Short mmCIF file of C-alpha atoms in Angstrom, two decimals:
data_model
loop_
_atom_site.label_atom_id
_atom_site.label_comp_id
_atom_site.label_asym_id
_atom_site.label_seq_id
_atom_site.Cartn_x
_atom_site.Cartn_y
_atom_site.Cartn_z
CA MET U 1 18.23 -24.37 -8.83
CA ASN U 2 18.49 -26.21 -5.54
CA ALA U 3 15.61 -26.17 -3.03
CA SER U 4 15.81 -27.41 0.53
CA LYS U 5 13.14 -27.52 3.24
CA ARG U 6 13.81 -26.60 6.81
CA ILE U 7 11.72 -26.25 9.97
CA SER U 8 12.89 -23.38 12.14
CA LYS U 9 12.82 -23.14 15.91
CA ARG U 10 9.43 -21.44 15.82
CA GLY U 11 7.91 -24.35 13.94
CA THR U 12 7.42 -22.50 10.67
CA ARG U 13 8.41 -24.10 7.41
CA ALA U 14 10.77 -22.37 5.08
CA VAL U 15 12.05 -23.29 1.65
CA THR U 16 15.48 -22.11 0.60
CA LEU U 17 16.00 -21.64 -3.12
CA ARG U 18 19.63 -21.48 -4.22
CA THR U 19 21.21 -20.65 -7.55
CA ALA U 20 24.79 -19.80 -8.47
CA GLY U 21 24.82 -16.31 -6.97
CA LEU U 22 21.52 -16.06 -5.13
CA SER U 23 19.97 -17.66 -2.09
CA LEU U 24 16.35 -16.96 -1.21
CA ARG U 25 14.59 -18.14 1.95
CA LEU U 26 10.84 -18.37 1.41
CA ASP U 27 8.37 -18.74 4.27
CA VAL U 28 5.80 -21.27 3.06
CA ARG U 29 2.92 -19.89 5.14
CA GLY U 30 3.57 -16.32 4.01
CA ALA U 31 3.76 -17.40 0.37
CA VAL U 32 0.47 -19.32 0.62
CA VAL U 33 -1.30 -16.39 2.31
CA GLY U 34 0.07 -13.98 -0.29
CA LEU U 35 -1.06 -16.24 -3.12
CA LEU U 36 -4.55 -16.58 -1.63
CA LEU U 37 -4.84 -12.80 -1.22
CA LEU U 38 -3.76 -12.35 -4.84
CA VAL U 39 -6.45 -14.79 -6.02
CA VAL U 40 -9.10 -12.98 -3.94
CA ALA U 41 -7.98 -9.58 -5.30
CA LEU U 42 -8.15 -10.85 -8.89
CA ALA U 43 -11.60 -12.41 -8.35
CA MET U 44 -12.91 -9.22 -6.75
CA SER U 45 -11.44 -7.21 -9.62
CA VAL U 46 -13.37 -9.28 -12.16
CA VAL U 47 -16.58 -8.83 -10.17
CA LEU U 48 -16.03 -5.07 -9.75
CA ILE U 49 -15.23 -4.59 -13.43
CA GLY U 50 -18.62 -6.12 -14.20
CA THR U 51 -20.60 -3.80 -11.93
CA GLY U 52 -21.89 -0.38 -12.92
CA ASP U 53 -24.48 1.26 -15.15
CA PHE U 54 -23.77 -1.32 -17.84
CA PRO U 55 -23.47 -4.61 -15.90
CA LEU U 56 -21.38 -7.44 -17.29
CA ALA U 57 -21.28 -11.07 -16.20
CA PRO U 58 -17.89 -12.29 -14.93
CA ALA U 59 -17.66 -14.58 -17.98
CA ASP U 60 -18.14 -11.56 -20.27
CA VAL U 61 -15.48 -9.64 -18.36
CA LEU U 62 -12.99 -12.50 -18.71
CA ARG U 63 -13.86 -12.91 -22.39
CA THR U 64 -13.34 -9.18 -22.97
CA LEU U 65 -10.03 -9.19 -21.09
CA ALA U 66 -8.93 -12.06 -23.33
CA GLY U 67 -9.77 -9.91 -26.38
CA ASN U 68 -12.98 -11.64 -27.48
CA GLY U 69 -15.61 -9.12 -26.32
CA THR U 70 -17.80 -6.81 -28.34
CA VAL U 71 -16.71 -3.26 -29.14
CA ALA U 72 -18.95 -1.85 -26.40
CA GLN U 73 -17.69 -4.36 -23.83
CA ASP U 74 -14.11 -3.67 -24.86
CA PHE U 75 -14.59 0.07 -24.34
CA ILE U 76 -16.33 -0.34 -20.98
CA VAL U 77 -13.86 -2.87 -19.60
CA ASN U 78 -10.52 -1.74 -21.03
CA GLU U 79 -11.06 2.02 -21.21
CA LEU U 80 -13.30 2.80 -18.25
CA ARG U 81 -13.27 0.17 -15.53
CA LEU U 82 -9.95 -1.70 -15.74
CA PRO U 83 -7.78 1.42 -15.28
CA ARG U 84 -9.74 2.34 -12.14
CA ILE U 85 -9.34 -1.14 -10.69
CA LEU U 86 -5.61 -1.19 -11.47
CA VAL U 87 -5.07 2.25 -9.92
CA GLY U 88 -7.03 1.16 -6.85
CA LEU U 89 -4.89 -1.96 -6.46
CA LEU U 90 -1.67 0.00 -6.95
CA VAL U 91 -2.69 2.74 -4.51
CA GLY U 92 -3.65 0.11 -1.94
CA ALA U 93 -0.29 -1.61 -2.37
CA ALA U 94 1.51 1.73 -2.08
CA LEU U 95 -0.33 2.58 1.13
CA GLY U 96 0.48 -0.84 2.54
CA MET U 97 4.15 -0.40 1.69
CA ALA U 98 4.14 3.09 3.20
CA GLY U 99 2.71 1.68 6.42
CA ALA U 100 5.28 -1.11 6.51
CA ILE U 101 8.10 1.37 5.90
CA PHE U 102 6.76 3.68 8.62
CA GLN U 103 6.58 0.79 11.08
CA SER U 104 10.11 -0.34 10.26
CA ILE U 105 11.51 3.19 10.57
CA SER U 106 9.81 3.75 13.92
CA ARG U 107 10.72 0.16 14.91
CA ASN U 108 7.24 -0.28 16.29
CA PRO U 109 4.58 -2.61 14.83
CA LEU U 110 1.88 -0.28 16.19
CA GLY U 111 3.42 2.88 14.73
CA SER U 112 1.27 4.91 12.37
CA PRO U 113 1.31 8.52 11.22
CA ASP U 114 -1.78 9.43 13.23
CA VAL U 115 -0.18 8.22 16.47
CA ILE U 116 2.79 10.52 15.95
CA GLY U 117 0.64 13.45 14.84
CA LEU U 118 1.60 13.80 11.19
CA GLY U 119 -2.03 14.05 10.09
CA GLN U 120 -2.75 16.83 12.55
CA GLY U 121 0.42 18.67 11.50
CA SER U 122 -0.58 18.37 7.87
CA ALA U 123 -4.04 19.72 8.64
CA ALA U 124 -2.50 22.63 10.56
CA GLY U 125 -0.18 23.42 7.64
CA ALA U 126 -3.06 23.36 5.17
CA LEU U 127 -5.20 25.52 7.47
CA ALA U 128 -2.37 28.03 7.89
CA VAL U 129 -2.06 28.41 4.11
CA ILE U 130 -5.83 28.79 3.71
CA VAL U 131 -6.17 31.40 6.46
CA LEU U 132 -2.95 33.36 6.05
CA VAL U 133 -2.49 33.54 2.28
CA GLN U 134 -5.84 32.36 0.85
CA GLY U 135 -3.88 29.81 -1.19
CA ASP U 136 -5.08 27.84 -4.17
CA PRO U 137 -5.34 24.02 -3.95
CA THR U 138 -1.70 23.50 -4.96
CA GLU U 139 -0.46 25.87 -2.25
CA VAL U 140 -2.74 24.18 0.30
CA ALA U 141 -1.26 20.78 -0.61
CA ILE U 142 2.27 22.16 -0.26
CA GLY U 143 1.30 23.68 3.10
CA ALA U 144 -0.06 20.31 4.24
CA LEU U 145 3.16 18.59 3.19
CA GLY U 146 5.24 21.21 5.00
CA GLY U 147 3.11 20.98 8.14
CA GLY U 148 3.44 17.20 8.21
CA LEU U 149 7.20 17.35 7.69
CA LEU U 150 7.63 20.00 10.40
CA THR U 151 5.52 17.97 12.82
CA GLY U 152 7.55 14.84 12.08
CA LEU U 153 10.80 16.75 12.61
CA ALA U 154 9.50 18.22 15.88
CA VAL U 155 8.39 14.82 17.21
CA TYR U 156 11.68 13.21 16.17
CA THR U 157 13.68 16.02 17.82
CA LEU U 158 11.66 15.82 21.04
CA ALA U 159 12.10 12.02 21.19
CA TRP U 160 15.88 12.24 20.69
CA ARG U 161 18.04 11.02 23.54
CA ARG U 162 21.17 9.20 22.38
CA GLY U 163 19.22 7.86 19.44
CA VAL U 164 15.56 7.27 18.81
CA HIS U 165 13.92 3.96 19.64
CA GLY U 166 10.55 2.88 18.29
CA TYR U 167 8.76 2.81 21.62
CA ARG U 168 10.14 6.22 22.55
CA LEU U 169 9.11 7.74 19.23
CA VAL U 170 5.51 6.55 19.60
CA LEU U 171 5.19 7.33 23.30
#
């Protein structure tokens, strides 16, 4: 693997990693920030796993995660608290990715579903199902999804003029 450093016109450092069929340009600042955020998330996870009705010290949490805890600690950490922490981290990552995808689709760094009205459309769809057909929770969720999709389609259609640009879609 070959690595070369380069300073771009903006003054940011980038490292290019090259192999036989792959070239990867890595922004040093972004990688450092991402690594620091990962360390903070892991440290907070250890602290949060230790909090609750049966408190555990961070050293006990780490010992249990390594497989050297008591039976009670193993149950509390691995069966009750760790799955919740992992799901929370994964849901947070999924929401972050959804926001990034939404901003790239709308081509606007300030774009969000509430600006375009998707949340209000979803609420209207759910309310329509509740009022009109007295739907169960599954039907209400489907109505919310349909209302959000219809609102998104309406906004996209209204913003259309020889293509949709990010600023036009948000405004």
